[in-house]
PDB file of C-alpha atoms in Angstrom:
ATOM      1  CA  MET A   1     -99.534  57.040 -38.191  1.00  0.00           C
ATOM      2  CA  LYS A   2     -97.607  55.083 -35.566  1.00  0.00           C
ATOM      3  CA  ILE A   3     -98.469  51.428 -35.036  1.00  0.00           C
ATOM      4  CA  ALA A   4     -96.713  49.196 -32.531  1.00  0.00           C
ATOM      5  CA  ILE A   5     -96.587  45.451 -33.080  1.00  0.00           C
ATOM      6  CA  ILE A   6     -96.075  43.371 -29.961  1.00  0.00           C
ATOM      7  CA  ASN A   7     -95.493  39.645 -30.254  1.00  0.00           C
ATOM      8  CA  GLY A   8     -95.341  37.300 -27.314  1.00  0.00           C
ATOM      9  CA  PRO A   9     -93.702  33.996 -26.460  1.00  0.00           C
ATOM     10  CA  ASN A  10     -92.290  31.699 -29.111  1.00  0.00           C
ATOM     11  CA  LEU A  11     -93.093  34.085 -31.956  1.00  0.00           C
ATOM     12  CA  ASN A  12     -89.358  34.678 -32.245  1.00  0.00           C
ATOM     13  CA  LEU A  13     -89.334  31.140 -33.690  1.00  0.00           C
ATOM     14  CA  LEU A  14     -91.563  31.971 -36.666  1.00  0.00           C
ATOM     15  CA  GLY A  15     -90.059  30.427 -39.777  1.00  0.00           C
ATOM     16  CA  LYS A  16     -88.682  27.518 -37.735  1.00  0.00           C
ATOM     17  CA  ARG A  17     -91.485  26.485 -35.379  1.00  0.00           C
ATOM     18  CA  GLU A  18     -94.281  24.340 -36.804  1.00  0.00           C
ATOM     19  CA  PRO A  19     -94.128  25.729 -40.363  1.00  0.00           C
ATOM     20  CA  GLU A  20     -97.281  23.772 -41.221  1.00  0.00           C
ATOM     21  CA  VAL A  21     -99.148  25.985 -38.733  1.00  0.00           C
ATOM     22  CA  TYR A  22     -97.180  29.250 -38.811  1.00  0.00           C
ATOM     23  CA  GLY A  23     -95.496  29.265 -42.227  1.00  0.00           C
ATOM     24  CA  SER A  24     -91.832  29.468 -43.138  1.00  0.00           C
ATOM     25  CA  GLN A  25     -91.321  33.227 -42.937  1.00  0.00           C
ATOM     26  CA  THR A  26     -89.776  34.983 -39.945  1.00  0.00           C
ATOM     27  CA  PHE A  27     -91.678  37.908 -38.523  1.00  0.00           C
ATOM     28  CA  GLU A  28     -88.794  40.217 -39.362  1.00  0.00           C
ATOM     29  CA  GLN A  29     -89.151  39.187 -43.028  1.00  0.00           C
ATOM     30  CA  TYR A  30     -92.888  39.789 -42.906  1.00  0.00           C
ATOM     31  CA  LEU A  31     -92.363  43.162 -41.245  1.00  0.00           C
ATOM     32  CA  GLU A  32     -90.431  44.297 -44.324  1.00  0.00           C
ATOM     33  CA  THR A  33     -93.483  43.359 -46.416  1.00  0.00           C
ATOM     34  CA  LEU A  34     -95.717  45.400 -44.094  1.00  0.00           C
ATOM     35  CA  LYS A  35     -93.399  48.413 -44.339  1.00  0.00           C
ATOM     36  CA  ALA A  36     -93.451  48.218 -48.151  1.00  0.00           C
ATOM     37  CA  GLN A  37     -97.229  47.744 -48.218  1.00  0.00           C
ATOM     38  CA  PHE A  38     -97.884  50.645 -45.823  1.00  0.00           C
ATOM     39  CA  PRO A  39     -95.139  53.260 -46.338  1.00  0.00           C
ATOM     40  CA  GLN A  40     -97.271  55.890 -44.592  1.00  0.00           C
ATOM     41  CA  VAL A  41     -97.080  53.945 -41.306  1.00  0.00           C
ATOM     42  CA  GLU A  42     -94.250  54.152 -38.795  1.00  0.00           C
ATOM     43  CA  PHE A  43     -93.946  50.657 -37.320  1.00  0.00           C
ATOM     44  CA  ALA A  44     -92.397  49.804 -33.965  1.00  0.00           C
ATOM     45  CA  TYR A  45     -91.786  46.088 -33.427  1.00  0.00           C
ATOM     46  CA  TYR A  46     -91.236  44.325 -30.118  1.00  0.00           C
ATOM     47  CA  GLN A  47     -91.138  40.638 -29.198  1.00  0.00           C
ATOM     48  CA  SER A  48     -90.629  39.051 -25.793  1.00  0.00           C
ATOM     49  CA  ASN A  49     -91.031  35.655 -24.226  1.00  0.00           C
ATOM     50  CA  VAL A  50     -91.461  37.313 -20.810  1.00  0.00           C
ATOM     51  CA  GLU A  51     -94.914  38.333 -19.570  1.00  0.00           C
ATOM     52  CA  GLY A  52     -93.769  41.320 -17.481  1.00  0.00           C
ATOM     53  CA  GLU A  53     -91.719  42.717 -20.368  1.00  0.00           C
ATOM     54  CA  ILE A  54     -94.829  42.669 -22.558  1.00  0.00           C
ATOM     55  CA  VAL A  55     -96.764  44.515 -19.840  1.00  0.00           C
ATOM     56  CA  ASN A  56     -93.979  47.089 -19.581  1.00  0.00           C
ATOM     57  CA  HIS A  57     -93.907  47.554 -23.344  1.00  0.00           C
ATOM     58  CA  LEU A  58     -97.679  48.043 -23.504  1.00  0.00           C
ATOM     59  CA  HIS A  59     -97.259  50.783 -20.891  1.00  0.00           C
ATOM     60  CA  HIS A  60     -94.400  52.270 -22.927  1.00  0.00           C
ATOM     61  CA  VAL A  61     -96.282  52.532 -26.264  1.00  0.00           C
ATOM     62  CA  GLY A  62     -99.829  52.681 -24.949  1.00  0.00           C
ATOM     63  CA  PHE A  63    -100.149  56.449 -24.792  1.00  0.00           C
ATOM     64  CA  ASP A  64     -98.299  57.746 -27.861  1.00  0.00           C
ATOM     65  CA  HIS A  65     -99.146  55.363 -30.714  1.00  0.00           C
ATOM     66  CA  ASP A  66    -102.223  55.309 -32.931  1.00  0.00           C
ATOM     67  CA  GLY A  67    -102.690  51.568 -32.660  1.00  0.00           C
ATOM     68  CA  ILE A  68    -101.200  48.360 -31.332  1.00  0.00           C
ATOM     69  CA  LEU A  69    -101.307  44.965 -33.003  1.00  0.00           C
ATOM     70  CA  MET A  70    -100.693  42.383 -30.306  1.00  0.00           C
ATOM     71  CA  ASN A  71    -100.167  38.670 -30.620  1.00  0.00           C
ATOM     72  CA  ALA A  72     -99.656  37.663 -27.007  1.00  0.00           C
ATOM     73  CA  GLY A  73     -99.149  34.032 -28.016  1.00  0.00           C
ATOM     74  CA  ALA A  74     -99.869  31.608 -25.185  1.00  0.00           C
ATOM     75  CA  TYR A  75    -100.262  34.525 -22.749  1.00  0.00           C
ATOM     76  CA  THR A  76    -103.528  35.282 -24.553  1.00  0.00           C
ATOM     77  CA  HIS A  77    -105.071  32.410 -22.632  1.00  0.00           C
ATOM     78  CA  THR A  78    -103.400  32.888 -19.251  1.00  0.00           C
ATOM     79  CA  SER A  79    -102.355  36.466 -18.531  1.00  0.00           C
ATOM     80  CA  VAL A  80    -104.552  38.655 -16.395  1.00  0.00           C
ATOM     81  CA  ALA A  81    -101.590  41.065 -16.207  1.00  0.00           C
ATOM     82  CA  ILE A  82    -101.516  41.600 -19.986  1.00  0.00           C
ATOM     83  CA  ARG A  83    -105.317  41.927 -20.036  1.00  0.00           C
ATOM     84  CA  ASP A  84    -105.113  44.620 -17.340  1.00  0.00           C
ATOM     85  CA  ALA A  85    -102.315  46.409 -19.223  1.00  0.00           C
ATOM     86  CA  VAL A  86    -104.447  46.531 -22.383  1.00  0.00           C
ATOM     87  CA  ALA A  87    -107.355  47.873 -20.316  1.00  0.00           C
ATOM     88  CA  GLY A  88    -105.143  50.506 -18.696  1.00  0.00           C
ATOM     89  CA  ILE A  89    -103.687  52.149 -21.792  1.00  0.00           C
ATOM     90  CA  LYS A  90    -105.166  54.716 -24.149  1.00  0.00           C
ATOM     91  CA  THR A  91    -104.009  53.256 -27.480  1.00  0.00           C
ATOM     92  CA  PRO A  92    -106.477  50.783 -29.018  1.00  0.00           C
ATOM     93  CA  VAL A  93    -105.275  47.186 -29.375  1.00  0.00           C
ATOM     94  CA  VAL A  94    -106.203  44.691 -32.070  1.00  0.00           C
ATOM     95  CA  GLU A  95    -105.475  41.118 -31.002  1.00  0.00           C
ATOM     96  CA  VAL A  96    -103.918  39.070 -33.807  1.00  0.00           C
ATOM     97  CA  HIS A  97    -103.349  35.312 -34.048  1.00  0.00           C
ATOM     98  CA  ILE A  98    -101.674  33.639 -37.000  1.00  0.00           C
ATOM     99  CA  SER A  99    -103.494  30.344 -36.444  1.00  0.00           C
ATOM    100  CA  ASN A 100    -107.185  29.851 -35.818  1.00  0.00           C
ATOM    101  CA  ILE A 101    -107.198  29.506 -32.042  1.00  0.00           C
ATOM    102  CA  TYR A 102    -110.725  28.025 -32.205  1.00  0.00           C
ATOM    103  CA  ALA A 103    -109.538  25.131 -34.377  1.00  0.00           C
ATOM    104  CA  ARG A 104    -106.822  24.190 -31.901  1.00  0.00           C
ATOM    105  CA  GLU A 105    -106.751  22.749 -28.382  1.00  0.00           C
ATOM    106  CA  GLU A 106    -109.722  23.666 -26.216  1.00  0.00           C
ATOM    107  CA  PHE A 107    -107.621  25.680 -23.743  1.00  0.00           C
ATOM    108  CA  ARG A 108    -106.777  28.073 -26.611  1.00  0.00           C
ATOM    109  CA  HIS A 109    -110.453  28.871 -27.210  1.00  0.00           C
ATOM    110  CA  THR A 110    -110.511  31.379 -24.338  1.00  0.00           C
ATOM    111  CA  SER A 111    -108.761  34.706 -24.738  1.00  0.00           C
ATOM    112  CA  LEU A 112    -108.362  36.748 -21.570  1.00  0.00           C
ATOM    113  CA  THR A 113    -107.178  39.749 -23.575  1.00  0.00           C
ATOM    114  CA  ALA A 114    -109.854  39.845 -26.300  1.00  0.00           C
ATOM    115  CA  ALA A 115    -112.471  41.583 -24.154  1.00  0.00           C
ATOM    116  CA  LYS A 116    -110.145  44.563 -23.727  1.00  0.00           C
ATOM    117  CA  ALA A 117    -109.140  44.716 -27.407  1.00  0.00           C
ATOM    118  CA  VAL A 118    -111.121  46.633 -30.031  1.00  0.00           C
ATOM    119  CA  GLY A 119    -111.119  43.517 -32.202  1.00  0.00           C
ATOM    120  CA  VAL A 120    -109.611  40.104 -32.846  1.00  0.00           C
ATOM    121  CA  ILE A 121    -108.183  38.684 -36.070  1.00  0.00           C
ATOM    122  CA  CYS A 122    -107.284  35.004 -36.096  1.00  0.00           C
ATOM    123  CA  GLY A 123    -106.602  32.194 -38.485  1.00  0.00           C
ATOM    124  CA  LEU A 124    -105.560  34.247 -41.511  1.00  0.00           C
ATOM    125  CA  GLY A 125    -101.839  33.722 -41.204  1.00  0.00           C
ATOM    126  CA  MET A 126     -99.473  36.682 -41.189  1.00  0.00           C
ATOM    127  CA  LYS A 127    -102.008  38.595 -43.305  1.00  0.00           C
ATOM    128  CA  GLY A 128    -103.909  39.219 -40.088  1.00  0.00           C
ATOM    129  CA  TYR A 129    -101.354  41.889 -39.200  1.00  0.00           C
ATOM    130  CA  ALA A 130    -101.982  43.701 -42.513  1.00  0.00           C
ATOM    131  CA  LEU A 131    -105.723  43.561 -41.864  1.00  0.00           C
ATOM    132  CA  GLY A 132    -105.129  45.122 -38.470  1.00  0.00           C
ATOM    133  CA  VAL A 133    -103.099  47.911 -40.063  1.00  0.00           C
ATOM    134  CA  ARG A 134    -105.944  48.550 -42.539  1.00  0.00           C
ATOM    135  CA  PHE A 135    -108.378  48.788 -39.639  1.00  0.00           C
ATOM    136  CA  PHE A 136    -106.299  51.533 -38.010  1.00  0.00           C
ATOM    137  CA  LEU A 137    -105.827  53.386 -41.294  1.00  0.00           C
ATOM    138  CA  GLU A 138    -109.548  53.375 -42.054  1.00  0.00           C
ATOM    139  CA  LYS A 139    -110.642  54.158 -38.499  1.00  0.00           C
TER     140      LYS A 139
END
């Protein structure tokens, strides 16, 4: 099974940025945990702070992977382009958020991408990615 993980803006700062919200672990460290937990999965990881690069990467992996876990960060709430990219690819996308977007600022309560995803996991910390992997494995 091939699962792509796509993280958006500011997620390169995990481990440094607001550890009270996002924890003290980098995503690269957590990815090693995922690989150990799911040795049967081939993971591809991509992170960008640039909207168009995320769109391009969705196009790149969106036809030859079994699943995509996407945390579009702030673009979740603003990007019609990422929403359209998710709608235009074949590979199913699970939207993941480390924090509970509904317990944060009101502008974060709307996800433009969620309607095109097969599901949304939010507020469970980094474990949300593992739950998304389980979903694809059990699908």
